[in-house]
Amino acid sequence: MNLTDRLKIKWEKKFGNTKYGDTWKEIDIEWYKKIHDSNHILHDDFKKFLKSKKDIKTILEVGCGSGIYPINNKELFKNLEYTGTDFSKSVINYCKKNSNFQFFEGDFIKMELSKKYDCVFSHAVVDHVYDIDVFITNLVKATKKYAYINSYRGYFPDLENHNMQWDGHEGCYFNEISIKKIDKLLRSLNLKEEEFKIRSQKSGQDEKNLNIQTVIEIDLTV
């Protein structure tokens, strides 16, 4: 049984008739912008990370949403080959209409990408997926040099396992990420200790538990 078949069975056991991802079918540009702006310190940190890497030619954003980065911050990707992917068909169509970069729709957990990218980044997506470890594994597999992964729902160094809470109304999980488990996962994927760091990061939000978030940095060039 291949990975896709195993995930399909896992999906059906978890959700039954619930349609995972319904909350992302409708596009709300102002909502995406509000969320982005409220995390301005976190996004400044990512921009600093990106600008510090001088050997990037290809870049993949997992969970590009309504295109805040490729549309509103397109200067970041000048002379770069940016590609964005998202679960939502509506936001992908919006991005294609408003940007000259490349975009494709799909469930990243089920993807088997044939291409690797110099840099892969993802903001506030791992917080809502139905399989955290496979999601991060696929991010690592897609990474040629660098990765930056943000989990916005806090920083939990003492959690032994991921805390996943299903929200049927939203059609997604609200996850608390176990730092200990991610550390073990990255090591199991043959990443050396010096090739990754998992750290806390101020976000710019005032709301308790969202003002300090989690960042996973990967550097395979060291």
mmCIF file with all atom_site columns, C-alpha atoms in Angstrom:
data_model
loop_
_atom_site.group_PDB
_atom_site.id
_atom_site.type_symbol
_atom_site.label_atom_id
_atom_site.label_alt_id
_atom_site.label_comp_id
_atom_site.label_asym_id
_atom_site.label_entity_id
_atom_site.label_seq_id
_atom_site.pdbx_PDB_ins_code
_atom_site.Cartn_x
_atom_site.Cartn_y
_atom_site.Cartn_z
_atom_site.occupancy
_atom_site.B_iso_or_equiv
_atom_site.pdbx_formal_charge
_atom_site.auth_seq_id
_atom_site.auth_comp_id
_atom_site.auth_asym_id
_atom_site.auth_atom_id
_atom_site.pdbx_PDB_model_num
ATOM 1   C CA . MET A 1 1   ? 0.000   0.000  0.000   1.00 0.00 ? 1   MET A CA 1
ATOM 2   C CA . ASN A 1 2   ? 1.501   3.332  -1.032  1.00 0.00 ? 2   ASN A CA 1
ATOM 3   C CA . LEU A 1 3   ? 1.553   6.572  0.987   1.00 0.00 ? 3   LEU A CA 1
ATOM 4   C CA . THR A 1 4   ? -1.471  8.034  -0.811  1.00 0.00 ? 4   THR A CA 1
ATOM 5   C CA . ASP A 1 5   ? -3.620  4.983  -0.022  1.00 0.00 ? 5   ASP A CA 1
ATOM 6   C CA . ARG A 1 6   ? -2.538  4.981  3.639   1.00 0.00 ? 6   ARG A CA 1
ATOM 7   C CA . LEU A 1 7   ? -3.385  8.667  3.978   1.00 0.00 ? 7   LEU A CA 1
ATOM 8   C CA . LYS A 1 8   ? -6.765  8.140  2.333   1.00 0.00 ? 8   LYS A CA 1
ATOM 9   C CA . ILE A 1 9   ? -7.660  5.463  4.900   1.00 0.00 ? 9   ILE A CA 1
ATOM 10  C CA . LYS A 1 10  ? -6.346  7.659  7.716   1.00 0.00 ? 10  LYS A CA 1
ATOM 11  C CA . TRP A 1 11  ? -8.426  10.596 6.403   1.00 0.00 ? 11  TRP A CA 1
ATOM 12  C CA . GLU A 1 12  ? -11.616 8.516  6.230   1.00 0.00 ? 12  GLU A CA 1
ATOM 13  C CA . LYS A 1 13  ? -11.133 7.172  9.759   1.00 0.00 ? 13  LYS A CA 1
ATOM 14  C CA . LYS A 1 14  ? -10.669 10.684 11.152  1.00 0.00 ? 14  LYS A CA 1
ATOM 15  C CA . PHE A 1 15  ? -13.274 12.635 9.278   1.00 0.00 ? 15  PHE A CA 1
ATOM 16  C CA . GLY A 1 16  ? -15.961 10.266 8.028   1.00 0.00 ? 16  GLY A CA 1
ATOM 17  C CA . ASN A 1 17  ? -18.339 12.469 6.056   1.00 0.00 ? 17  ASN A CA 1
ATOM 18  C CA . THR A 1 18  ? -16.784 15.714 7.327   1.00 0.00 ? 18  THR A CA 1
ATOM 19  C CA . LYS A 1 19  ? -15.232 17.750 4.537   1.00 0.00 ? 19  LYS A CA 1
ATOM 20  C CA . TYR A 1 20  ? -11.778 18.691 5.720   1.00 0.00 ? 20  TYR A CA 1
ATOM 21  C CA . GLY A 1 21  ? -10.751 22.172 4.630   1.00 0.00 ? 21  GLY A CA 1
ATOM 22  C CA . ASP A 1 22  ? -14.216 23.638 4.038   1.00 0.00 ? 22  ASP A CA 1
ATOM 23  C CA . THR A 1 23  ? -13.133 26.764 5.896   1.00 0.00 ? 23  THR A CA 1
ATOM 24  C CA . TRP A 1 24  ? -10.628 27.581 3.121   1.00 0.00 ? 24  TRP A CA 1
ATOM 25  C CA . LYS A 1 25  ? -12.973 27.237 0.179   1.00 0.00 ? 25  LYS A CA 1
ATOM 26  C CA . GLU A 1 26  ? -14.185 30.823 0.387   1.00 0.00 ? 26  GLU A CA 1
ATOM 27  C CA . ILE A 1 27  ? -11.637 33.575 -0.077  1.00 0.00 ? 27  ILE A CA 1
ATOM 28  C CA . ASP A 1 28  ? -11.532 36.605 2.216   1.00 0.00 ? 28  ASP A CA 1
ATOM 29  C CA . ILE A 1 29  ? -8.687  38.890 1.129   1.00 0.00 ? 29  ILE A CA 1
ATOM 30  C CA . GLU A 1 30  ? -9.078  41.285 4.052   1.00 0.00 ? 30  GLU A CA 1
ATOM 31  C CA . TRP A 1 31  ? -8.952  38.401 6.553   1.00 0.00 ? 31  TRP A CA 1
ATOM 32  C CA . TYR A 1 32  ? -5.683  37.132 5.104   1.00 0.00 ? 32  TYR A CA 1
ATOM 33  C CA . LYS A 1 33  ? -4.207  40.630 5.173   1.00 0.00 ? 33  LYS A CA 1
ATOM 34  C CA . LYS A 1 34  ? -5.330  41.235 8.758   1.00 0.00 ? 34  LYS A CA 1
ATOM 35  C CA . ILE A 1 35  ? -3.771  37.982 9.938   1.00 0.00 ? 35  ILE A CA 1
ATOM 36  C CA . HIS A 1 36  ? -0.526  38.758 8.119   1.00 0.00 ? 36  HIS A CA 1
ATOM 37  C CA . ASP A 1 37  ? -0.259  42.303 9.464   1.00 0.00 ? 37  ASP A CA 1
ATOM 38  C CA . SER A 1 38  ? -0.969  41.217 13.051  1.00 0.00 ? 38  SER A CA 1
ATOM 39  C CA . ASN A 1 39  ? 2.120   38.984 12.895  1.00 0.00 ? 39  ASN A CA 1
ATOM 40  C CA . HIS A 1 40  ? 4.441   41.680 11.587  1.00 0.00 ? 40  HIS A CA 1
ATOM 41  C CA . ILE A 1 41  ? 7.406   40.835 13.847  1.00 0.00 ? 41  ILE A CA 1
ATOM 42  C CA . LEU A 1 42  ? 7.272   37.188 12.771  1.00 0.00 ? 42  LEU A CA 1
ATOM 43  C CA . HIS A 1 43  ? 7.143   38.143 9.112   1.00 0.00 ? 43  HIS A CA 1
ATOM 44  C CA . ASP A 1 44  ? 10.024  40.585 9.544   1.00 0.00 ? 44  ASP A CA 1
ATOM 45  C CA . ASP A 1 45  ? 12.002  37.682 11.008  1.00 0.00 ? 45  ASP A CA 1
ATOM 46  C CA . PHE A 1 46  ? 11.236  35.548 7.956   1.00 0.00 ? 46  PHE A CA 1
ATOM 47  C CA . LYS A 1 47  ? 12.205  38.337 5.566   1.00 0.00 ? 47  LYS A CA 1
ATOM 48  C CA . LYS A 1 48  ? 15.535  38.699 7.366   1.00 0.00 ? 48  LYS A CA 1
ATOM 49  C CA . PHE A 1 49  ? 16.033  34.930 7.079   1.00 0.00 ? 49  PHE A CA 1
ATOM 50  C CA . LEU A 1 50  ? 15.262  34.986 3.348   1.00 0.00 ? 50  LEU A CA 1
ATOM 51  C CA . LYS A 1 51  ? 17.459  37.993 2.570   1.00 0.00 ? 51  LYS A CA 1
ATOM 52  C CA . SER A 1 52  ? 20.395  36.430 4.394   1.00 0.00 ? 52  SER A CA 1
ATOM 53  C CA . LYS A 1 53  ? 20.488  33.530 1.913   1.00 0.00 ? 53  LYS A CA 1
ATOM 54  C CA . LYS A 1 54  ? 22.386  34.531 -1.214  1.00 0.00 ? 54  LYS A CA 1
ATOM 55  C CA . ASP A 1 55  ? 22.251  31.209 -3.044  1.00 0.00 ? 55  ASP A CA 1
ATOM 56  C CA . ILE A 1 56  ? 18.493  30.854 -3.578  1.00 0.00 ? 56  ILE A CA 1
ATOM 57  C CA . LYS A 1 57  ? 17.065  30.590 -7.082  1.00 0.00 ? 57  LYS A CA 1
ATOM 58  C CA . THR A 1 58  ? 13.889  28.558 -6.527  1.00 0.00 ? 58  THR A CA 1
ATOM 59  C CA . ILE A 1 59  ? 11.402  28.972 -3.686  1.00 0.00 ? 59  ILE A CA 1
ATOM 60  C CA . LEU A 1 60  ? 8.194   27.207 -2.665  1.00 0.00 ? 60  LEU A CA 1
ATOM 61  C CA . GLU A 1 61  ? 5.555   28.595 -0.320  1.00 0.00 ? 61  GLU A CA 1
ATOM 62  C CA . VAL A 1 62  ? 3.288   25.933 1.167   1.00 0.00 ? 62  VAL A CA 1
ATOM 63  C CA . GLY A 1 63  ? -0.042  27.507 2.064   1.00 0.00 ? 63  GLY A CA 1
ATOM 64  C CA . CYS A 1 64  ? 0.278   30.695 0.024   1.00 0.00 ? 64  CYS A CA 1
ATOM 65  C CA . GLY A 1 65  ? -3.297  31.767 0.840   1.00 0.00 ? 65  GLY A CA 1
ATOM 66  C CA . SER A 1 66  ? -4.432  34.867 -1.005  1.00 0.00 ? 66  SER A CA 1
ATOM 67  C CA . GLY A 1 67  ? -0.899  35.708 -2.073  1.00 0.00 ? 67  GLY A CA 1
ATOM 68  C CA . ILE A 1 68  ? 0.202   38.190 0.590   1.00 0.00 ? 68  ILE A CA 1
ATOM 69  C CA . TYR A 1 69  ? 3.803   37.312 -0.195  1.00 0.00 ? 69  TYR A CA 1
ATOM 70  C CA . PRO A 1 70  ? 3.787   36.883 -3.986  1.00 0.00 ? 70  PRO A CA 1
ATOM 71  C CA . ILE A 1 71  ? 1.366   39.760 -4.585  1.00 0.00 ? 71  ILE A CA 1
ATOM 72  C CA . ASN A 1 72  ? 1.946   42.276 -1.786  1.00 0.00 ? 72  ASN A CA 1
ATOM 73  C CA . ASN A 1 73  ? 5.622   41.472 -1.204  1.00 0.00 ? 73  ASN A CA 1
ATOM 74  C CA . LYS A 1 74  ? 6.638   40.397 -4.675  1.00 0.00 ? 74  LYS A CA 1
ATOM 75  C CA . GLU A 1 75  ? 9.874   42.413 -4.498  1.00 0.00 ? 75  GLU A CA 1
ATOM 76  C CA . LEU A 1 76  ? 11.209  39.722 -2.141  1.00 0.00 ? 76  LEU A CA 1
ATOM 77  C CA . PHE A 1 77  ? 11.277  37.286 -5.044  1.00 0.00 ? 77  PHE A CA 1
ATOM 78  C CA . LYS A 1 78  ? 12.873  39.504 -7.667  1.00 0.00 ? 78  LYS A CA 1
ATOM 79  C CA . ASN A 1 79  ? 15.008  37.318 -9.936  1.00 0.00 ? 79  ASN A CA 1
ATOM 80  C CA . LEU A 1 80  ? 13.752  34.217 -8.122  1.00 0.00 ? 80  LEU A CA 1
ATOM 81  C CA . GLU A 1 81  ? 11.525  31.403 -9.342  1.00 0.00 ? 81  GLU A CA 1
ATOM 82  C CA . TYR A 1 82  ? 8.679   31.553 -6.816  1.00 0.00 ? 82  TYR A CA 1
ATOM 83  C CA . THR A 1 83  ? 5.989   28.862 -6.670  1.00 0.00 ? 83  THR A CA 1
ATOM 84  C CA . GLY A 1 84  ? 2.991   28.891 -4.328  1.00 0.00 ? 84  GLY A CA 1
ATOM 85  C CA . THR A 1 85  ? 0.690   26.031 -3.411  1.00 0.00 ? 85  THR A CA 1
ATOM 86  C CA . ASP A 1 86  ? -2.485  25.934 -1.345  1.00 0.00 ? 86  ASP A CA 1
ATOM 87  C CA . PHE A 1 87  ? -5.316  23.580 -0.411  1.00 0.00 ? 87  PHE A CA 1
ATOM 88  C CA . SER A 1 88  ? -7.916  26.095 -1.627  1.00 0.00 ? 88  SER A CA 1
ATOM 89  C CA . LYS A 1 89  ? -8.821  26.287 -5.297  1.00 0.00 ? 89  LYS A CA 1
ATOM 90  C CA . SER A 1 90  ? -10.367 29.736 -4.869  1.00 0.00 ? 90  SER A CA 1
ATOM 91  C CA . VAL A 1 91  ? -7.205  31.346 -3.467  1.00 0.00 ? 91  VAL A CA 1
ATOM 92  C CA . ILE A 1 92  ? -5.038  29.678 -6.114  1.00 0.00 ? 92  ILE A CA 1
ATOM 93  C CA . ASN A 1 93  ? -7.294  31.091 -8.837  1.00 0.00 ? 93  ASN A CA 1
ATOM 94  C CA . TYR A 1 94  ? -7.073  34.517 -7.197  1.00 0.00 ? 94  TYR A CA 1
ATOM 95  C CA . CYS A 1 95  ? -3.278  34.342 -7.058  1.00 0.00 ? 95  CYS A CA 1
ATOM 96  C CA . LYS A 1 96  ? -3.051  33.293 -10.709 1.00 0.00 ? 96  LYS A CA 1
ATOM 97  C CA . LYS A 1 97  ? -5.176  36.280 -11.726 1.00 0.00 ? 97  LYS A CA 1
ATOM 98  C CA . ASN A 1 98  ? -3.136  38.759 -9.709  1.00 0.00 ? 98  ASN A CA 1
ATOM 99  C CA . SER A 1 99  ? 0.423   37.488 -10.021 1.00 0.00 ? 99  SER A CA 1
ATOM 100 C CA . ASN A 1 100 ? 2.806   36.311 -12.729 1.00 0.00 ? 100 ASN A CA 1
ATOM 101 C CA . PHE A 1 101 ? 4.372   33.684 -10.471 1.00 0.00 ? 101 PHE A CA 1
ATOM 102 C CA . GLN A 1 102 ? 3.553   29.978 -10.572 1.00 0.00 ? 102 GLN A CA 1
ATOM 103 C CA . PHE A 1 103 ? 0.799   28.431 -8.414  1.00 0.00 ? 103 PHE A CA 1
ATOM 104 C CA . PHE A 1 104 ? -0.803  25.017 -8.037  1.00 0.00 ? 104 PHE A CA 1
ATOM 105 C CA . GLU A 1 105 ? -3.616  23.633 -5.914  1.00 0.00 ? 105 GLU A CA 1
ATOM 106 C CA . GLY A 1 106 ? -3.448  20.529 -3.762  1.00 0.00 ? 106 GLY A CA 1
ATOM 107 C CA . ASP A 1 107 ? -3.177  18.829 -0.384  1.00 0.00 ? 107 ASP A CA 1
ATOM 108 C CA . PHE A 1 108 ? 0.521   19.029 0.450   1.00 0.00 ? 108 PHE A CA 1
ATOM 109 C CA . ILE A 1 109 ? 0.304   16.001 2.742   1.00 0.00 ? 109 ILE A CA 1
ATOM 110 C CA . LYS A 1 110 ? -0.682  13.826 -0.216  1.00 0.00 ? 110 LYS A CA 1
ATOM 111 C CA . MET A 1 111 ? 1.825   15.310 -2.665  1.00 0.00 ? 111 MET A CA 1
ATOM 112 C CA . GLU A 1 112 ? 4.870   13.502 -3.951  1.00 0.00 ? 112 GLU A CA 1
ATOM 113 C CA . LEU A 1 113 ? 6.823   16.336 -5.526  1.00 0.00 ? 113 LEU A CA 1
ATOM 114 C CA . SER A 1 114 ? 9.419   15.418 -8.116  1.00 0.00 ? 114 SER A CA 1
ATOM 115 C CA . LYS A 1 115 ? 11.193  18.758 -7.741  1.00 0.00 ? 115 LYS A CA 1
ATOM 116 C CA . LYS A 1 116 ? 13.177  20.182 -4.844  1.00 0.00 ? 116 LYS A CA 1
ATOM 117 C CA . TYR A 1 117 ? 13.409  23.898 -4.093  1.00 0.00 ? 117 TYR A CA 1
ATOM 118 C CA . ASP A 1 118 ? 16.313  25.904 -2.741  1.00 0.00 ? 118 ASP A CA 1
ATOM 119 C CA . CYS A 1 119 ? 14.023  27.354 -0.090  1.00 0.00 ? 119 CYS A CA 1
ATOM 120 C CA . VAL A 1 120 ? 10.677  26.128 1.235   1.00 0.00 ? 120 VAL A CA 1
ATOM 121 C CA . PHE A 1 121 ? 8.593   28.147 3.662   1.00 0.00 ? 121 PHE A CA 1
ATOM 122 C CA . SER A 1 122 ? 5.213   27.826 5.322   1.00 0.00 ? 122 SER A CA 1
ATOM 123 C CA . HIS A 1 123 ? 3.417   30.171 7.698   1.00 0.00 ? 123 HIS A CA 1
ATOM 124 C CA . ALA A 1 124 ? 0.603   29.052 10.034  1.00 0.00 ? 124 ALA A CA 1
ATOM 125 C CA . VAL A 1 125 ? -0.349  25.930 8.068   1.00 0.00 ? 125 VAL A CA 1
ATOM 126 C CA . VAL A 1 126 ? 1.035   23.111 10.218  1.00 0.00 ? 126 VAL A CA 1
ATOM 127 C CA . ASP A 1 127 ? -1.330  24.378 12.944  1.00 0.00 ? 127 ASP A CA 1
ATOM 128 C CA . HIS A 1 128 ? -4.331  23.076 10.994  1.00 0.00 ? 128 HIS A CA 1
ATOM 129 C CA . VAL A 1 129 ? -3.226  19.921 9.150   1.00 0.00 ? 129 VAL A CA 1
ATOM 130 C CA . TYR A 1 130 ? -4.492  16.409 9.891   1.00 0.00 ? 130 TYR A CA 1
ATOM 131 C CA . ASP A 1 131 ? -1.031  14.817 9.925   1.00 0.00 ? 131 ASP A CA 1
ATOM 132 C CA . ILE A 1 132 ? 1.677   17.073 11.345  1.00 0.00 ? 132 ILE A CA 1
ATOM 133 C CA . ASP A 1 133 ? 4.599   14.686 10.895  1.00 0.00 ? 133 ASP A CA 1
ATOM 134 C CA . VAL A 1 134 ? 3.846   13.836 7.264   1.00 0.00 ? 134 VAL A CA 1
ATOM 135 C CA . PHE A 1 135 ? 3.359   17.530 6.492   1.00 0.00 ? 135 PHE A CA 1
ATOM 136 C CA . ILE A 1 136 ? 6.781   18.415 7.921   1.00 0.00 ? 136 ILE A CA 1
ATOM 137 C CA . THR A 1 137 ? 8.364   15.347 6.325   1.00 0.00 ? 137 THR A CA 1
ATOM 138 C CA . ASN A 1 138 ? 7.137   16.487 2.915   1.00 0.00 ? 138 ASN A CA 1
ATOM 139 C CA . LEU A 1 139 ? 8.491   19.980 3.560   1.00 0.00 ? 139 LEU A CA 1
ATOM 140 C CA . VAL A 1 140 ? 11.898  18.501 4.326   1.00 0.00 ? 140 VAL A CA 1
ATOM 141 C CA . LYS A 1 141 ? 11.764  16.270 1.246   1.00 0.00 ? 141 LYS A CA 1
ATOM 142 C CA . ALA A 1 142 ? 11.003  19.319 -0.921  1.00 0.00 ? 142 ALA A CA 1
ATOM 143 C CA . THR A 1 143 ? 13.916  21.284 0.546   1.00 0.00 ? 143 THR A CA 1
ATOM 144 C CA . LYS A 1 144 ? 17.213  21.463 -1.280  1.00 0.00 ? 144 LYS A CA 1
ATOM 145 C CA . LYS A 1 145 ? 18.915  24.018 0.998   1.00 0.00 ? 145 LYS A CA 1
ATOM 146 C CA . TYR A 1 146 ? 16.713  25.993 3.401   1.00 0.00 ? 146 TYR A CA 1
ATOM 147 C CA . ALA A 1 147 ? 13.327  25.834 5.092   1.00 0.00 ? 147 ALA A CA 1
ATOM 148 C CA . TYR A 1 148 ? 11.395  28.160 7.413   1.00 0.00 ? 148 TYR A CA 1
ATOM 149 C CA . ILE A 1 149 ? 8.268   26.751 9.063   1.00 0.00 ? 149 ILE A CA 1
ATOM 150 C CA . ASN A 1 150 ? 6.069   28.797 11.385  1.00 0.00 ? 150 ASN A CA 1
ATOM 151 C CA . SER A 1 151 ? 3.513   27.450 13.843  1.00 0.00 ? 151 SER A CA 1
ATOM 152 C CA . TYR A 1 152 ? 1.449   30.328 15.199  1.00 0.00 ? 152 TYR A CA 1
ATOM 153 C CA . ARG A 1 153 ? -0.430  28.674 18.073  1.00 0.00 ? 153 ARG A CA 1
ATOM 154 C CA . GLY A 1 154 ? 2.348   28.999 20.635  1.00 0.00 ? 154 GLY A CA 1
ATOM 155 C CA . TYR A 1 155 ? 5.633   27.438 21.677  1.00 0.00 ? 155 TYR A CA 1
ATOM 156 C CA . PHE A 1 156 ? 5.369   24.156 23.609  1.00 0.00 ? 156 PHE A CA 1
ATOM 157 C CA . PRO A 1 157 ? 8.774   22.747 24.626  1.00 0.00 ? 157 PRO A CA 1
ATOM 158 C CA . ASP A 1 158 ? 7.299   20.450 27.293  1.00 0.00 ? 158 ASP A CA 1
ATOM 159 C CA . LEU A 1 159 ? 4.673   18.656 25.183  1.00 0.00 ? 159 LEU A CA 1
ATOM 160 C CA . GLU A 1 160 ? 5.585   14.999 24.678  1.00 0.00 ? 160 GLU A CA 1
ATOM 161 C CA . ASN A 1 161 ? 3.121   14.606 21.784  1.00 0.00 ? 161 ASN A CA 1
ATOM 162 C CA . HIS A 1 162 ? 1.254   16.932 19.475  1.00 0.00 ? 162 HIS A CA 1
ATOM 163 C CA . ASN A 1 163 ? -2.047  18.181 20.876  1.00 0.00 ? 163 ASN A CA 1
ATOM 164 C CA . MET A 1 164 ? -4.598  18.062 18.027  1.00 0.00 ? 164 MET A CA 1
ATOM 165 C CA . GLN A 1 165 ? -8.102  19.431 18.532  1.00 0.00 ? 165 GLN A CA 1
ATOM 166 C CA . TRP A 1 166 ? -10.620 18.834 15.739  1.00 0.00 ? 166 TRP A CA 1
ATOM 167 C CA . ASP A 1 167 ? -13.038 21.680 15.002  1.00 0.00 ? 167 ASP A CA 1
ATOM 168 C CA . GLY A 1 168 ? -15.960 20.417 12.930  1.00 0.00 ? 168 GLY A CA 1
ATOM 169 C CA . HIS A 1 169 ? -17.355 23.900 12.373  1.00 0.00 ? 169 HIS A CA 1
ATOM 170 C CA . GLU A 1 170 ? -14.116 25.179 10.854  1.00 0.00 ? 170 GLU A CA 1
ATOM 171 C CA . GLY A 1 171 ? -13.342 21.880 9.147   1.00 0.00 ? 171 GLY A CA 1
ATOM 172 C CA . CYS A 1 172 ? -9.762  21.679 10.393  1.00 0.00 ? 172 CYS A CA 1
ATOM 173 C CA . TYR A 1 173 ? -7.544  20.924 13.362  1.00 0.00 ? 173 TYR A CA 1
ATOM 174 C CA . PHE A 1 174 ? -6.152  23.438 15.814  1.00 0.00 ? 174 PHE A CA 1
ATOM 175 C CA . ASN A 1 175 ? -2.765  21.976 16.711  1.00 0.00 ? 175 ASN A CA 1
ATOM 176 C CA . GLU A 1 176 ? -0.226  22.554 19.431  1.00 0.00 ? 176 GLU A CA 1
ATOM 177 C CA . ILE A 1 177 ? 3.118   21.343 18.126  1.00 0.00 ? 177 ILE A CA 1
ATOM 178 C CA . SER A 1 178 ? 5.379   19.219 20.329  1.00 0.00 ? 178 SER A CA 1
ATOM 179 C CA . ILE A 1 179 ? 8.921   20.586 20.045  1.00 0.00 ? 179 ILE A CA 1
ATOM 180 C CA . LYS A 1 180 ? 10.294  17.301 21.390  1.00 0.00 ? 180 LYS A CA 1
ATOM 181 C CA . LYS A 1 181 ? 8.487   15.264 18.744  1.00 0.00 ? 181 LYS A CA 1
ATOM 182 C CA . ILE A 1 182 ? 9.562   17.550 15.895  1.00 0.00 ? 182 ILE A CA 1
ATOM 183 C CA . ASP A 1 183 ? 13.166  17.306 17.069  1.00 0.00 ? 183 ASP A CA 1
ATOM 184 C CA . LYS A 1 184 ? 12.954  13.494 16.949  1.00 0.00 ? 184 LYS A CA 1
ATOM 185 C CA . LEU A 1 185 ? 11.250  13.598 13.553  1.00 0.00 ? 185 LEU A CA 1
ATOM 186 C CA . LEU A 1 186 ? 13.915  15.797 11.969  1.00 0.00 ? 186 LEU A CA 1
ATOM 187 C CA . ARG A 1 187 ? 16.662  13.565 13.325  1.00 0.00 ? 187 ARG A CA 1
ATOM 188 C CA . SER A 1 188 ? 14.862  10.507 11.936  1.00 0.00 ? 188 SER A CA 1
ATOM 189 C CA . LEU A 1 189 ? 14.954  12.223 8.543   1.00 0.00 ? 189 LEU A CA 1
ATOM 190 C CA . ASN A 1 190 ? 18.754  12.260 8.834   1.00 0.00 ? 190 ASN A CA 1
ATOM 191 C CA . LEU A 1 191 ? 19.087  15.942 9.625   1.00 0.00 ? 191 LEU A CA 1
ATOM 192 C CA . LYS A 1 192 ? 22.135  16.650 11.746  1.00 0.00 ? 192 LYS A CA 1
ATOM 193 C CA . GLU A 1 193 ? 21.909  18.738 14.888  1.00 0.00 ? 193 GLU A CA 1
ATOM 194 C CA . GLU A 1 194 ? 23.633  21.693 13.223  1.00 0.00 ? 194 GLU A CA 1
ATOM 195 C CA . GLU A 1 195 ? 21.243  21.612 10.248  1.00 0.00 ? 195 GLU A CA 1
ATOM 196 C CA . PHE A 1 196 ? 18.117  22.687 12.110  1.00 0.00 ? 196 PHE A CA 1
ATOM 197 C CA . LYS A 1 197 ? 16.887  24.760 15.020  1.00 0.00 ? 197 LYS A CA 1
ATOM 198 C CA . ILE A 1 198 ? 13.478  24.959 16.674  1.00 0.00 ? 198 ILE A CA 1
ATOM 199 C CA . ARG A 1 199 ? 12.954  28.214 18.537  1.00 0.00 ? 199 ARG A CA 1
ATOM 200 C CA . SER A 1 200 ? 10.411  30.606 19.959  1.00 0.00 ? 200 SER A CA 1
ATOM 201 C CA . GLN A 1 201 ? 9.690   33.833 18.097  1.00 0.00 ? 201 GLN A CA 1
ATOM 202 C CA . LYS A 1 202 ? 7.738   36.970 18.965  1.00 0.00 ? 202 LYS A CA 1
ATOM 203 C CA . SER A 1 203 ? 4.910   37.535 16.488  1.00 0.00 ? 203 SER A CA 1
ATOM 204 C CA . GLY A 1 204 ? 3.654   41.069 17.051  1.00 0.00 ? 204 GLY A CA 1
ATOM 205 C CA . GLN A 1 205 ? 0.249   39.885 18.247  1.00 0.00 ? 205 GLN A CA 1
ATOM 206 C CA . ASP A 1 206 ? -1.122  40.988 21.609  1.00 0.00 ? 206 ASP A CA 1
ATOM 207 C CA . GLU A 1 207 ? -3.258  37.910 22.182  1.00 0.00 ? 207 GLU A CA 1
ATOM 208 C CA . LYS A 1 208 ? -1.912  35.562 24.847  1.00 0.00 ? 208 LYS A CA 1
ATOM 209 C CA . ASN A 1 209 ? -0.490  32.282 23.452  1.00 0.00 ? 209 ASN A CA 1
ATOM 210 C CA . LEU A 1 210 ? -0.221  33.853 19.982  1.00 0.00 ? 210 LEU A CA 1
ATOM 211 C CA . ASN A 1 211 ? 2.366   36.502 20.848  1.00 0.00 ? 211 ASN A CA 1
ATOM 212 C CA . ILE A 1 212 ? 5.092   33.838 21.104  1.00 0.00 ? 212 ILE A CA 1
ATOM 213 C CA . GLN A 1 213 ? 5.160   31.343 18.251  1.00 0.00 ? 213 GLN A CA 1
ATOM 214 C CA . THR A 1 214 ? 7.284   28.484 16.951  1.00 0.00 ? 214 THR A CA 1
ATOM 215 C CA . VAL A 1 215 ? 9.814   28.686 14.129  1.00 0.00 ? 215 VAL A CA 1
ATOM 216 C CA . ILE A 1 216 ? 11.642  25.731 12.594  1.00 0.00 ? 216 ILE A CA 1
ATOM 217 C CA . GLU A 1 217 ? 14.691  26.717 10.556  1.00 0.00 ? 217 GLU A CA 1
ATOM 218 C CA . ILE A 1 218 ? 16.523  24.244 8.346   1.00 0.00 ? 218 ILE A CA 1
ATOM 219 C CA . ASP A 1 219 ? 19.884  24.866 6.696   1.00 0.00 ? 219 ASP A CA 1
ATOM 220 C CA . LEU A 1 220 ? 21.268  21.926 4.736   1.00 0.00 ? 220 LEU A CA 1
ATOM 221 C CA . THR A 1 221 ? 24.301  23.898 3.527   1.00 0.00 ? 221 THR A CA 1
ATOM 222 C CA . VAL A 1 222 ? 26.198  23.926 6.822   1.00 0.00 ? 222 VAL A CA 1
#
